[in-house]
Amino acid sequence: VIIRMEAKLLSPSRPSGKMLPGDTYHVSGQNPKIGSSIEGTQHTQIQRGCLADHPILMMTSRPWRSQKLESSSDAILDIVPVGQHEDAVMLKIVCEDPTSPPIVKLLVDLRLELLLTLCGGEPRNVDFAVKCLPTGGDGRFGIIFVPISQLAYSKEDGHYTNPLTGCRSVDESELPVCKIDFGTVSGIFLVDCDSVSWSASMRNGEKSVRGAYNFSRLPGARKAMEAFMKSKGYFDGA
């Protein structure tokens, strides 16, 4: 709720053509635990920008307008594949008011559903990357919701493991970044400019971002989200 409220309050509620001098779009989001330096009290992150600034977030698949949300927020929903694996996906919601109660209820209920059904017996195996940002042109907002596995980090060798897939970053030599966090979810990540990771990133940044979605994927996420949308009446068969 705080993420969506911050994005709404910090950004002008008008189309880009009607912005006043000094008006600036802002993005609000939160790191998953693995991407946070203060795990126990995860805070929100804020940056300037909008949906149109990030090609990865502009992707679409089969967007639909849910009648269940139409009266309050006129929302368009889309489960967008990002990586090559079917579960490397993001849920994108474009709406007029990201703080409307029906939108909040959808995301809270979906989060609980995924925690209970896909955690493999341990809820801490599941986490989420969430962002809210203006679309940048029509006065609407985009909400990005990415279900991911909570990666395990080894301080001994500096590598990550996805506990639900068994994938290890040490086996992904061409993957500059493997974790999804506030930056990576929209295509922003940091690497050492003298490293192999830098060379790989410069050769194909898009492949690097898609690779991070693949590595951090939550097995079963896509089918679980689709089933949730249908069972709760958010999917109208569009």
Coordinates of N, CA and C in Angstrom, one line a residue:
V1 N 0.8 -1.2 0.0 CA 0.0 0.0 0.0 C 0.9 1.3 0.0
I2 N 1.9 1.3 0.8 CA 2.8 2.4 0.9 C 3.5 2.7 -0.5
I3 N 3.9 1.6 -1.2 CA 4.5 1.8 -2.5 C 3.6 2.5 -3.4
R4 N 2.4 2.1 -3.5 CA 1.4 2.7 -4.4 C 1.0 4.1 -4.0
M5 N 0.9 4.3 -2.7 CA 0.6 5.7 -2.2 C 1.7 6.7 -2.5
E6 N 3.0 6.2 -2.3 CA 4.1 7.1 -2.6 C 4.2 7.5 -4.1
A7 N 4.0 6.5 -5.0 CA 4.0 6.8 -6.4 C 2.9 7.8 -6.8
K8 N 1.8 7.6 -6.2 CA 0.7 8.5 -6.5 C 0.9 9.9 -6.0
L9 N 1.4 10.1 -4.8 CA 1.5 11.4 -4.1 C 2.7 12.2 -4.7
L10 N 3.8 11.4 -5.1 CA 5.0 12.1 -5.6 C 4.9 12.5 -7.1
S11 N 4.0 11.9 -7.8 CA 3.9 12.1 -9.3 C 2.7 13.0 -9.6
P12 N 2.9 13.9 -10.6 CA 1.8 14.7 -11.1 C 0.7 13.9 -11.7
S13 N -0.6 14.2 -11.3 CA -1.7 13.4 -11.8 C -2.3 14.0 -13.0
R14 N -1.4 14.2 -14.0 CA -1.9 14.8 -15.3 C -1.0 14.3 -16.4
P15 N -1.5 14.2 -17.6 CA -0.8 13.8 -18.8 C 0.5 14.6 -19.0
S16 N 1.5 14.0 -19.6 CA 2.8 14.7 -19.8 C 2.7 16.0 -20.5
G17 N 1.7 16.2 -21.4 CA 1.5 17.4 -22.2 C 1.0 18.5 -21.3
K18 N 0.5 18.2 -20.1 CA -0.1 19.3 -19.3 C 0.7 19.4 -18.0
M19 N 1.9 18.9 -17.9 CA 2.8 19.1 -16.7 C 3.3 20.5 -16.5
L20 N 3.4 20.9 -15.3 CA 3.9 22.2 -14.9 C 5.4 22.2 -14.8
P21 N 6.0 23.4 -14.9 CA 7.5 23.4 -14.7 C 7.8 22.8 -13.3
G22 N 8.8 21.9 -13.3 CA 9.2 21.3 -12.1 C 8.5 20.0 -11.8
D23 N 7.4 19.7 -12.5 CA 6.7 18.4 -12.3 C 7.7 17.3 -12.7
T24 N 7.7 16.2 -11.9 CA 8.6 15.1 -12.2 C 7.9 13.8 -11.8
Y25 N 7.9 12.8 -12.7 CA 7.4 11.5 -12.4 C 8.3 10.8 -11.4
H26 N 7.7 10.0 -10.5 CA 8.5 9.2 -9.6 C 8.1 7.8 -9.5
V27 N 9.1 6.9 -9.3 CA 8.8 5.5 -9.1 C 9.0 5.1 -7.7
S28 N 8.1 4.3 -7.2 CA 8.3 3.7 -5.8 C 8.3 2.2 -5.9
G29 N 9.1 1.6 -5.0 CA 9.2 0.1 -5.0 C 9.9 -0.4 -3.8
Q30 N 10.0 -1.7 -3.7 CA 10.7 -2.3 -2.5 C 11.5 -3.4 -3.0
N31 N 12.7 -3.6 -2.4 CA 13.6 -4.7 -2.7 C 13.0 -6.0 -2.0
P32 N 13.1 -7.1 -2.7 CA 12.9 -8.4 -2.0 C 14.0 -8.5 -0.9
K33 N 13.8 -9.4 0.0 CA 14.8 -9.6 1.1 C 16.2 -9.8 0.6
I34 N 16.4 -10.5 -0.5 CA 17.7 -10.8 -0.9 C 18.4 -9.6 -1.5
G35 N 17.6 -8.6 -1.9 CA 18.2 -7.4 -2.5 C 18.3 -6.2 -1.5
S36 N 18.0 -6.5 -0.2 CA 18.0 -5.4 0.8 C 19.1 -5.5 1.7
S37 N 19.7 -4.4 2.0 CA 20.9 -4.4 3.0 C 20.4 -4.4 4.4
I38 N 19.1 -4.2 4.6 CA 18.5 -4.1 6.0 C 17.3 -5.1 6.0
E39 N 17.5 -6.3 5.8 CA 16.5 -7.3 5.6 C 15.3 -7.2 6.5
G40 N 15.5 -7.0 7.8 CA 14.4 -7.1 8.7 C 13.4 -5.9 8.6
T41 N 13.9 -4.8 8.1 CA 13.0 -3.6 8.1 C 13.1 -3.0 6.7
Q42 N 12.7 -3.8 5.7 CA 12.8 -3.4 4.3 C 12.0 -2.0 4.1
H43 N 12.7 -1.1 3.5 CA 12.1 0.2 3.2 C 11.8 0.4 1.7
T44 N 11.1 1.4 1.4 CA 10.8 1.6 0.0 C 12.0 2.3 -0.7
Q45 N 12.0 2.2 -2.0 CA 13.0 2.9 -2.8 C 12.3 3.9 -3.7
I46 N 12.9 5.0 -4.0 CA 12.2 6.0 -4.9 C 13.3 6.5 -5.9
Q47 N 12.8 6.6 -7.1 CA 13.7 7.2 -8.2 C 12.8 8.0 -9.1
R48 N 13.4 8.8 -9.9 CA 12.7 9.5 -11.0 C 12.4 8.6 -12.1
G49 N 11.3 8.8 -12.8 CA 11.0 7.9 -14.0 C 9.6 7.6 -14.1
C50 N 9.3 6.9 -15.2 CA 8.0 6.4 -15.5 C 8.0 5.1 -16.3
L51 N 6.9 4.5 -16.5 CA 6.8 3.2 -17.2 C 7.5 3.3 -18.6
A52 N 7.3 4.4 -19.3 CA 7.8 4.6 -20.6 C 9.3 4.6 -20.7
D53 N 10.0 4.8 -19.6 CA 11.4 4.8 -19.5 C 12.1 3.5 -19.5
H54 N 11.3 2.4 -19.3 CA 11.8 1.1 -19.2 C 11.2 0.1 -20.2
P55 N 11.9 -0.2 -21.3 CA 11.4 -1.1 -22.3 C 10.9 -2.4 -21.8
I56 N 11.6 -3.0 -20.7 CA 11.2 -4.3 -20.2 C 9.8 -4.2 -19.6
L57 N 9.4 -3.1 -19.0 CA 8.1 -2.9 -18.4 C 7.0 -2.5 -19.4
M58 N 7.4 -2.1 -20.6 CA 6.5 -1.8 -21.6 C 6.0 -3.0 -22.4
M59 N 6.6 -4.1 -22.1 CA 6.2 -5.4 -22.8 C 4.7 -5.7 -22.4
T60 N 4.1 -6.3 -23.4 CA 2.7 -6.8 -23.2 C 2.6 -8.2 -23.7
S61 N 1.5 -8.9 -23.2 CA 1.3 -10.3 -23.7 C -0.2 -10.4 -24.2
R62 N -1.1 -10.6 -23.3 CA -2.5 -10.7 -23.6 C -3.3 -9.8 -22.6
P63 N -3.2 -8.5 -22.6 CA -3.9 -7.7 -21.6 C -5.4 -7.8 -21.7
W64 N -6.0 -7.7 -20.5 CA -7.5 -7.7 -20.5 C -8.0 -6.7 -19.5
R65 N -9.2 -6.2 -19.7 CA -9.8 -5.3 -18.8 C -10.8 -6.1 -18.0
S66 N -10.6 -6.1 -16.7 CA -11.4 -6.8 -15.8 C -12.7 -6.1 -15.4
Q67 N -13.8 -6.7 -15.6 CA -15.1 -6.0 -15.2 C -15.2 -5.8 -13.7
K68 N -14.5 -6.7 -13.0 CA -14.6 -6.7 -11.5 C -13.9 -5.4 -11.0
L69 N -13.0 -4.9 -11.8 CA -12.3 -3.7 -11.3 C -12.7 -2.4 -12.1
E70 N -13.6 -2.6 -13.1 CA -13.9 -1.5 -14.0 C -14.5 -0.3 -13.3
S71 N -15.4 -0.5 -12.3 CA -16.1 0.6 -11.7 C -15.2 1.5 -10.8
S72 N -14.1 0.9 -10.3 CA -13.3 1.7 -9.4 C -12.0 2.2 -9.9
S73 N -11.4 1.5 -10.9 CA -10.1 1.9 -11.3 C -9.8 1.7 -12.8
D74 N -10.8 1.1 -13.5 CA -10.7 0.9 -14.9 C -9.3 0.2 -15.2
A75 N -9.0 -0.9 -14.6 CA -7.7 -1.5 -14.7 C -7.6 -2.5 -15.8
I76 N -6.4 -2.5 -16.4 CA -6.0 -3.4 -17.5 C -4.9 -4.3 -16.8
L77 N -5.1 -5.6 -16.9 CA -4.2 -6.6 -16.3 C -3.5 -7.4 -17.4
D78 N -2.3 -7.8 -17.1 CA -1.5 -8.6 -18.1 C -0.5 -9.4 -17.4
I79 N -0.5 -10.7 -17.6 CA 0.6 -11.6 -17.1 C 1.6 -11.7 -18.2
V80 N 2.8 -11.1 -18.1 CA 3.7 -10.9 -19.2 C 4.9 -11.8 -19.0
P81 N 5.2 -12.7 -19.9 CA 6.4 -13.5 -19.9 C 7.6 -12.7 -20.2
V82 N 8.7 -12.8 -19.3 CA 9.9 -12.0 -19.5 C 11.1 -12.9 -19.9
G83 N 11.2 -14.0 -19.1 CA 12.3 -15.0 -19.4 C 11.8 -16.1 -20.3
Q84 N 12.7 -17.0 -20.5 CA 12.4 -18.2 -21.4 C 11.5 -19.2 -20.7
H85 N 11.6 -19.3 -19.4 CA 10.8 -20.2 -18.6 C 9.4 -19.6 -18.4
E86 N 8.4 -20.5 -18.4 CA 7.0 -20.0 -18.3 C 6.7 -19.2 -17.0
D87 N 7.5 -19.5 -15.9 CA 7.3 -18.9 -14.6 C 8.1 -17.6 -14.4
A88 N 8.9 -17.2 -15.4 CA 9.7 -16.0 -15.3 C 8.8 -14.9 -15.9
V89 N 7.8 -14.5 -15.1 CA 6.8 -13.6 -15.5 C 6.6 -12.4 -14.5
M90 N 5.9 -11.4 -15.0 CA 5.4 -10.3 -14.2 C 4.0 -10.0 -14.4
L91 N 3.3 -9.6 -13.4 CA 1.9 -9.2 -13.5 C 2.0 -7.7 -13.6
K92 N 1.4 -7.1 -14.7 CA 1.4 -5.7 -14.9 C -0.1 -5.2 -14.8
I93 N -0.3 -4.2 -14.0 CA -1.7 -3.6 -13.9 C -1.5 -2.2 -14.2
V94 N -2.3 -1.7 -15.2 CA -2.4 -0.3 -15.5 C -3.7 0.2 -15.1
C95 N -3.7 1.3 -14.3 CA -5.0 1.8 -13.8 C -5.0 3.3 -13.5
E96 N -6.1 3.8 -13.2 CA -6.2 5.3 -12.9 C -5.7 5.6 -11.5
D97 N -6.1 4.7 -10.5 CA -5.8 4.9 -9.1 C -5.1 3.7 -8.5
P98 N -3.8 3.6 -8.3 CA -3.2 2.4 -7.8 C -3.5 2.2 -6.3
T99 N -4.1 3.1 -5.7 CA -4.4 3.0 -4.2 C -5.9 2.5 -4.0
S100 N -6.6 2.3 -5.1 CA -8.1 2.0 -4.9 C -8.2 0.7 -4.1
P101 N -9.1 0.5 -3.2 CA -9.3 -0.7 -2.4 C -9.4 -2.0 -3.2
P102 N -10.1 -2.0 -4.4 CA -10.1 -3.3 -5.1 C -8.8 -3.7 -5.7
I103 N -7.9 -2.7 -6.1 CA -6.6 -3.1 -6.5 C -5.7 -3.6 -5.4
V104 N -5.9 -2.9 -4.2 CA -5.1 -3.4 -3.0 C -5.5 -4.8 -2.6
K105 N -6.8 -5.1 -2.7 CA -7.3 -6.4 -2.3 C -6.8 -7.4 -3.3
L106 N -6.8 -7.1 -4.5 CA -6.3 -8.1 -5.5 C -4.9 -8.5 -5.2
L107 N -4.0 -7.5 -5.0 CA -2.6 -7.8 -4.8 C -2.3 -8.5 -3.4
V108 N -3.1 -8.1 -2.4 CA -2.9 -8.7 -1.1 C -3.3 -10.2 -1.1
D109 N -4.5 -10.4 -1.7 CA -5.0 -11.8 -1.8 C -4.1 -12.7 -2.7
L110 N -3.6 -12.1 -3.8 CA -2.7 -12.9 -4.7 C -1.4 -13.2 -4.0
R111 N -0.9 -12.3 -3.3 CA 0.4 -12.5 -2.5 C 0.2 -13.6 -1.6
L112 N -0.9 -13.6 -0.8 CA -1.2 -14.7 0.2 C -1.4 -16.0 -0.5
E113 N -2.1 -16.0 -1.6 CA -2.3 -17.3 -2.4 C -1.0 -17.9 -2.8
L114 N -0.1 -17.1 -3.4 CA 1.2 -17.6 -3.8 C 2.1 -18.1 -2.7
L115 N 2.0 -17.4 -1.6 CA 2.8 -17.8 -0.4 C 2.4 -19.1 0.1
L116 N 1.1 -19.4 0.1 CA 0.6 -20.6 0.7 C 0.7 -21.8 -0.2
T117 N 0.7 -21.6 -1.5 CA 0.6 -22.7 -2.4 C 1.9 -23.0 -3.1
L118 N 2.9 -22.1 -3.1 CA 4.1 -22.3 -3.9 C 5.4 -22.3 -3.1
C119 N 5.3 -22.3 -1.8 CA 6.4 -22.1 -0.9 C 7.2 -23.4 -0.7
G120 N 6.6 -24.5 -1.1 CA 7.3 -25.8 -0.8 C 7.4 -26.1 0.7
G121 N 6.4 -25.7 1.4 CA 6.4 -25.9 2.9 C 7.1 -24.9 3.7
E122 N 7.8 -23.9 3.1 CA 8.5 -22.9 3.8 C 8.2 -21.5 3.2
P123 N 7.3 -20.7 3.8 CA 6.9 -19.5 3.2 C 8.0 -18.5 2.9
R124 N 9.1 -18.7 3.6 CA 10.3 -17.8 3.4 C 11.0 -18.1 2.1
N125 N 10.6 -19.1 1.4 CA 11.1 -19.4 0.1 C 10.6 -18.5 -1.0
V126 N 9.5 -17.8 -0.7 CA 8.8 -17.0 -1.7 C 8.9 -15.5 -1.3
D127 N 9.1 -14.7 -2.3 CA 9.2 -13.2 -2.1 C 8.6 -12.5 -3.4
F128 N 8.6 -11.2 -3.3 CA 8.0 -10.5 -4.4 C 8.8 -9.2 -4.7
A129 N 8.9 -8.8 -5.9 CA 9.4 -7.5 -6.3 C 8.2 -6.7 -6.8
V130 N 8.0 -5.5 -6.2 CA 6.9 -4.7 -6.5 C 7.3 -3.3 -6.8
K131 N 6.7 -2.7 -7.9 CA 7.0 -1.3 -8.2 C 5.7 -0.7 -8.6
C132 N 5.6 0.6 -8.4 CA 4.4 1.4 -8.9 C 5.0 2.7 -9.5
L133 N 4.5 3.0 -10.7 CA 5.1 4.2 -11.4 C 4.1 4.7 -12.4
P134 N 4.1 6.0 -12.7 CA 3.2 6.6 -13.7 C 3.6 6.0 -15.1
T135 N 2.5 5.9 -15.9 CA 2.8 5.4 -17.3 C 3.6 6.4 -18.1
G136 N 3.4 7.7 -17.8 CA 4.3 8.7 -18.4 C 3.6 9.5 -19.5
G137 N 2.3 9.2 -19.8 CA 1.7 10.0 -20.9 C 0.2 10.2 -20.7
D138 N -0.5 9.4 -20.0 CA -2.0 9.5 -19.9 C -2.5 9.7 -18.5
G139 N -1.7 10.0 -17.5 CA -2.1 10.2 -16.2 C -2.5 9.0 -15.4
R140 N -2.2 7.8 -16.0 CA -2.4 6.6 -15.3 C -1.2 6.0 -14.7
F141 N -1.3 4.9 -13.9 CA -0.2 4.3 -13.2 C 0.0 2.8 -13.6
G142 N 1.2 2.4 -13.5 CA 1.5 1.0 -13.7 C 2.0 0.3 -12.4
I143 N 1.4 -0.8 -12.1 CA 1.9 -1.6 -11.0 C 2.6 -2.9 -11.5
I144 N 3.8 -3.1 -11.1 CA 4.6 -4.3 -11.5 C 4.7 -5.2 -10.3
F145 N 4.2 -6.4 -10.4 CA 4.2 -7.4 -9.4 C 4.9 -8.7 -9.9
V146 N 6.1 -9.0 -9.3 CA 6.9 -10.1 -9.8 C 7.1 -11.1 -8.7
P147 N 6.4 -12.3 -8.7 CA 6.7 -13.3 -7.7 C 8.0 -14.0 -8.0
I148 N 8.8 -14.2 -7.0 CA 10.2 -14.8 -7.2 C 10.5 -15.8 -6.0
S149 N 11.4 -16.6 -6.3 CA 12.0 -17.4 -5.2 C 12.9 -16.6 -4.3
Q150 N 12.9 -16.8 -3.0 CA 13.8 -16.1 -2.2 C 15.2 -16.7 -2.2
L151 N 16.1 -16.1 -3.0 CA 17.4 -16.7 -3.2 C 18.2 -16.9 -1.9
A152 N 19.0 -17.9 -1.8 CA 19.9 -18.1 -0.7 C 21.3 -17.6 -1.1
Y153 N 21.9 -16.9 -0.2 CA 23.2 -16.3 -0.5 C 24.3 -17.0 0.4
S154 N 25.4 -17.4 -0.2 CA 26.5 -18.0 0.5 C 27.6 -16.9 0.7
K155 N 27.8 -16.6 1.9 CA 28.9 -15.6 2.2 C 30.3 -16.2 2.0
E156 N 30.4 -17.5 2.0 CA 31.7 -18.2 1.8 C 32.2 -18.0 0.3
D157 N 31.3 -18.2 -0.7 CA 31.8 -18.1 -2.0 C 31.1 -17.0 -2.8
G158 N 30.1 -16.3 -2.2 CA 29.5 -15.2 -2.9 C 28.5 -15.5 -3.9
H159 N 28.0 -16.8 -3.9 CA 27.1 -17.2 -4.9 C 25.7 -17.4 -4.4
Y160 N 24.7 -17.4 -5.3 CA 23.3 -17.5 -5.0 C 22.7 -18.8 -5.4
T161 N 21.7 -19.3 -4.7 CA 21.0 -20.5 -5.1 C 19.5 -20.3 -5.0
N162 N 18.8 -20.7 -6.0 CA 17.3 -20.7 -6.0 C 16.9 -22.0 -5.3
P163 N 16.3 -21.9 -4.1 CA 16.0 -23.1 -3.3 C 14.9 -23.9 -3.9
L164 N 14.1 -23.3 -4.8 CA 12.9 -24.1 -5.4 C 13.2 -24.7 -6.8
T165 N 14.3 -24.3 -7.4 CA 14.7 -24.9 -8.7 C 16.0 -25.6 -8.6
G166 N 16.8 -25.2 -7.6 CA 18.2 -25.8 -7.4 C 19.2 -25.2 -8.3
C167 N 18.9 -24.1 -9.0 CA 19.8 -23.4 -9.9 C 20.8 -22.7 -9.0
R168 N 22.1 -22.7 -9.4 CA 23.1 -22.0 -8.7 C 23.8 -20.9 -9.6
S169 N 24.1 -19.8 -9.1 CA 24.7 -18.7 -9.9 C 26.1 -19.1 -10.3
V170 N 26.8 -20.0 -9.6 CA 28.1 -20.4 -9.9 C 28.1 -21.2 -11.3
D171 N 26.9 -21.7 -11.6 CA 26.8 -22.5 -12.9 C 26.4 -21.6 -14.0
E172 N 26.1 -20.3 -13.8 CA 25.7 -19.4 -14.8 C 26.8 -18.4 -15.1
S173 N 27.8 -18.8 -15.7 CA 29.0 -18.0 -15.9 C 28.7 -16.7 -16.8
E174 N 27.7 -16.8 -17.6 CA 27.4 -15.6 -18.5 C 26.3 -14.8 -18.0
L175 N 25.9 -15.0 -16.8 CA 24.8 -14.2 -16.2 C 25.3 -13.1 -15.3
P176 N 25.3 -11.8 -15.7 CA 25.9 -10.8 -15.0 C 25.2 -10.5 -13.6
V177 N 23.9 -10.7 -13.6 CA 23.2 -10.5 -12.4 C 22.1 -11.6 -12.3
C178 N 21.9 -12.2 -11.1 CA 20.9 -13.3 -11.1 C 19.7 -12.9 -10.2
K179 N 19.8 -11.9 -9.4 CA 18.7 -11.6 -8.5 C 17.8 -10.5 -9.0
I180 N 16.5 -10.7 -8.8 CA 15.5 -9.6 -9.1 C 15.4 -8.7 -7.9
D181 N 15.6 -7.4 -8.1 CA 15.4 -6.5 -7.0 C 14.8 -5.2 -7.6
F182 N 14.8 -4.1 -6.9 CA 14.1 -2.9 -7.3 C 14.6 -2.4 -8.6
G183 N 15.9 -2.5 -8.9 CA 16.5 -2.1 -10.1 C 16.4 -3.1 -11.2
T184 N 16.8 -4.3 -11.0 CA 16.8 -5.4 -12.0 C 15.4 -5.6 -12.6
V185 N 14.4 -5.5 -11.8 CA 13.0 -5.8 -12.3 C 12.7 -4.9 -13.5
S186 N 13.3 -3.7 -13.6 CA 13.0 -2.8 -14.7 C 14.2 -2.6 -15.6
G187 N 15.2 -3.5 -15.5 CA 16.4 -3.4 -16.4 C 17.6 -2.6 -15.9
I188 N 17.6 -2.3 -14.6 CA 18.7 -1.5 -14.1 C 19.5 -2.4 -13.1
F189 N 20.8 -2.5 -13.4 CA 21.7 -3.3 -12.4 C 23.1 -2.8 -12.5
L190 N 23.8 -3.1 -11.4 CA 25.2 -2.7 -11.3 C 26.2 -3.8 -11.5
V191 N 27.2 -3.6 -12.2 CA 28.3 -4.6 -12.3 C 29.6 -3.9 -12.3
D192 N 30.7 -4.6 -12.0 CA 32.0 -4.1 -12.0 C 32.5 -3.8 -13.4
C193 N 32.9 -2.6 -13.7 CA 33.2 -2.2 -15.0 C 34.5 -3.0 -15.6
D194 N 35.2 -3.6 -14.7 CA 36.4 -4.4 -15.2 C 36.2 -5.9 -15.2
S195 N 34.9 -6.3 -15.0 CA 34.7 -7.7 -14.9 C 34.1 -8.3 -16.2
V196 N 34.0 -9.6 -16.1 CA 33.4 -10.4 -17.2 C 31.9 -10.0 -17.3
S197 N 31.3 -9.7 -16.2 CA 29.9 -9.3 -16.1 C 29.7 -8.1 -16.9
W198 N 30.6 -7.1 -16.9 CA 30.5 -5.9 -17.6 C 30.4 -6.2 -19.1
S199 N 31.3 -7.0 -19.6 CA 31.4 -7.4 -21.0 C 30.1 -8.1 -21.5
A200 N 29.6 -9.0 -20.6 CA 28.4 -9.7 -21.0 C 27.2 -8.7 -21.0
S201 N 27.2 -7.8 -20.1 CA 26.1 -6.8 -20.0 C 26.1 -5.9 -21.3
M202 N 27.3 -5.5 -21.7 CA 27.4 -4.6 -22.8 C 27.1 -5.3 -24.1
R203 N 27.3 -6.6 -24.2 CA 27.0 -7.4 -25.4 C 25.5 -7.5 -25.6
N204 N 24.8 -7.8 -24.5 CA 23.4 -8.0 -24.6 C 22.7 -7.7 -23.2
G205 N 22.4 -6.5 -23.0 CA 21.7 -6.1 -21.7 C 20.4 -6.8 -21.6
E206 N 19.6 -6.9 -22.7 CA 18.3 -7.5 -22.6 C 18.4 -8.9 -22.2
K207 N 19.3 -9.7 -22.7 CA 19.5 -11.1 -22.3 C 19.9 -11.2 -20.9
S208 N 20.6 -10.2 -20.4 CA 21.0 -10.2 -18.9 C 19.8 -10.1 -18.0
V209 N 18.9 -9.2 -18.4 CA 17.7 -8.9 -17.6 C 16.8 -10.2 -17.6
R210 N 16.6 -10.7 -18.8 CA 15.7 -11.9 -19.0 C 16.3 -13.0 -18.2
G211 N 17.7 -13.1 -18.2 CA 18.3 -14.2 -17.5 C 18.1 -14.1 -16.0
A212 N 18.1 -12.9 -15.4 CA 17.8 -12.7 -14.0 C 16.4 -13.1 -13.7
Y213 N 15.4 -12.8 -14.5 CA 14.0 -13.3 -14.3 C 14.0 -14.8 -14.3
N214 N 14.8 -15.4 -15.3 CA 14.8 -16.9 -15.3 C 15.4 -17.5 -14.0
F215 N 16.5 -17.0 -13.6 CA 17.2 -17.5 -12.4 C 16.3 -17.4 -11.2
S216 N 15.6 -16.3 -11.0 CA 14.9 -16.0 -9.8 C 13.4 -16.5 -9.8
R217 N 13.1 -17.2 -10.9 CA 11.7 -17.6 -11.1 C 11.1 -18.4 -9.9
L218 N 9.8 -18.3 -9.7 CA 9.1 -19.0 -8.7 C 8.3 -20.1 -9.4
P219 N 8.7 -21.4 -9.3 CA 8.0 -22.5 -10.0 C 6.5 -22.5 -9.8
G220 N 5.8 -22.6 -10.8 CA 4.3 -22.7 -10.7 C 3.6 -21.3 -10.7
A221 N 4.4 -20.2 -10.7 CA 3.8 -18.9 -10.5 C 2.8 -18.5 -11.6
R222 N 3.1 -18.8 -12.9 CA 2.2 -18.4 -13.9 C 0.9 -19.1 -13.8
K223 N 0.9 -20.4 -13.7 CA -0.4 -21.1 -13.6 C -1.2 -20.7 -12.4
A224 N -0.5 -20.5 -11.3 CA -1.1 -20.1 -10.0 C -1.8 -18.8 -10.2
M225 N -1.1 -17.8 -10.8 CA -1.7 -16.5 -11.0 C -2.9 -16.6 -11.9
E226 N -2.8 -17.3 -13.0 CA -3.9 -17.5 -13.9 C -5.1 -18.1 -13.2
A227 N -4.9 -19.2 -12.4 CA -6.0 -19.8 -11.7 C -6.6 -18.9 -10.7
F228 N -5.8 -18.1 -10.0 CA -6.3 -17.1 -9.1 C -7.2 -16.1 -9.8
M229 N -6.8 -15.6 -10.9 CA -7.6 -14.6 -11.6 C -8.9 -15.1 -12.0
K230 N -8.9 -16.4 -12.5 CA -10.2 -17.0 -12.9 C -11.1 -17.3 -11.8
S231 N -10.5 -17.9 -10.7 CA -11.4 -18.3 -9.6 C -12.0 -17.1 -8.8
K232 N -11.2 -16.0 -8.8 CA -11.7 -14.8 -8.1 C -12.5 -13.8 -8.9
G233 N -12.7 -14.2 -10.2 CA -13.5 -13.3 -11.1 C -12.8 -12.2 -11.7
Y234 N -11.5 -12.2 -11.7 CA -10.8 -11.0 -12.4 C -10.6 -11.3 -13.8
F235 N -10.7 -12.5 -14.3 CA -10.5 -12.9 -15.7 C -11.8 -13.1 -16.3
D236 N -12.2 -12.4 -17.3 CA -13.5 -12.5 -17.9 C -13.5 -13.2 -19.2
G237 N -12.4 -14.0 -19.4 CA -12.4 -14.8 -20.7 C -11.9 -14.0 -21.9
A238 N -11.3 -12.8 -21.6 CA -10.8 -12.0 -22.7 C -9.6 -12.6 -23.4

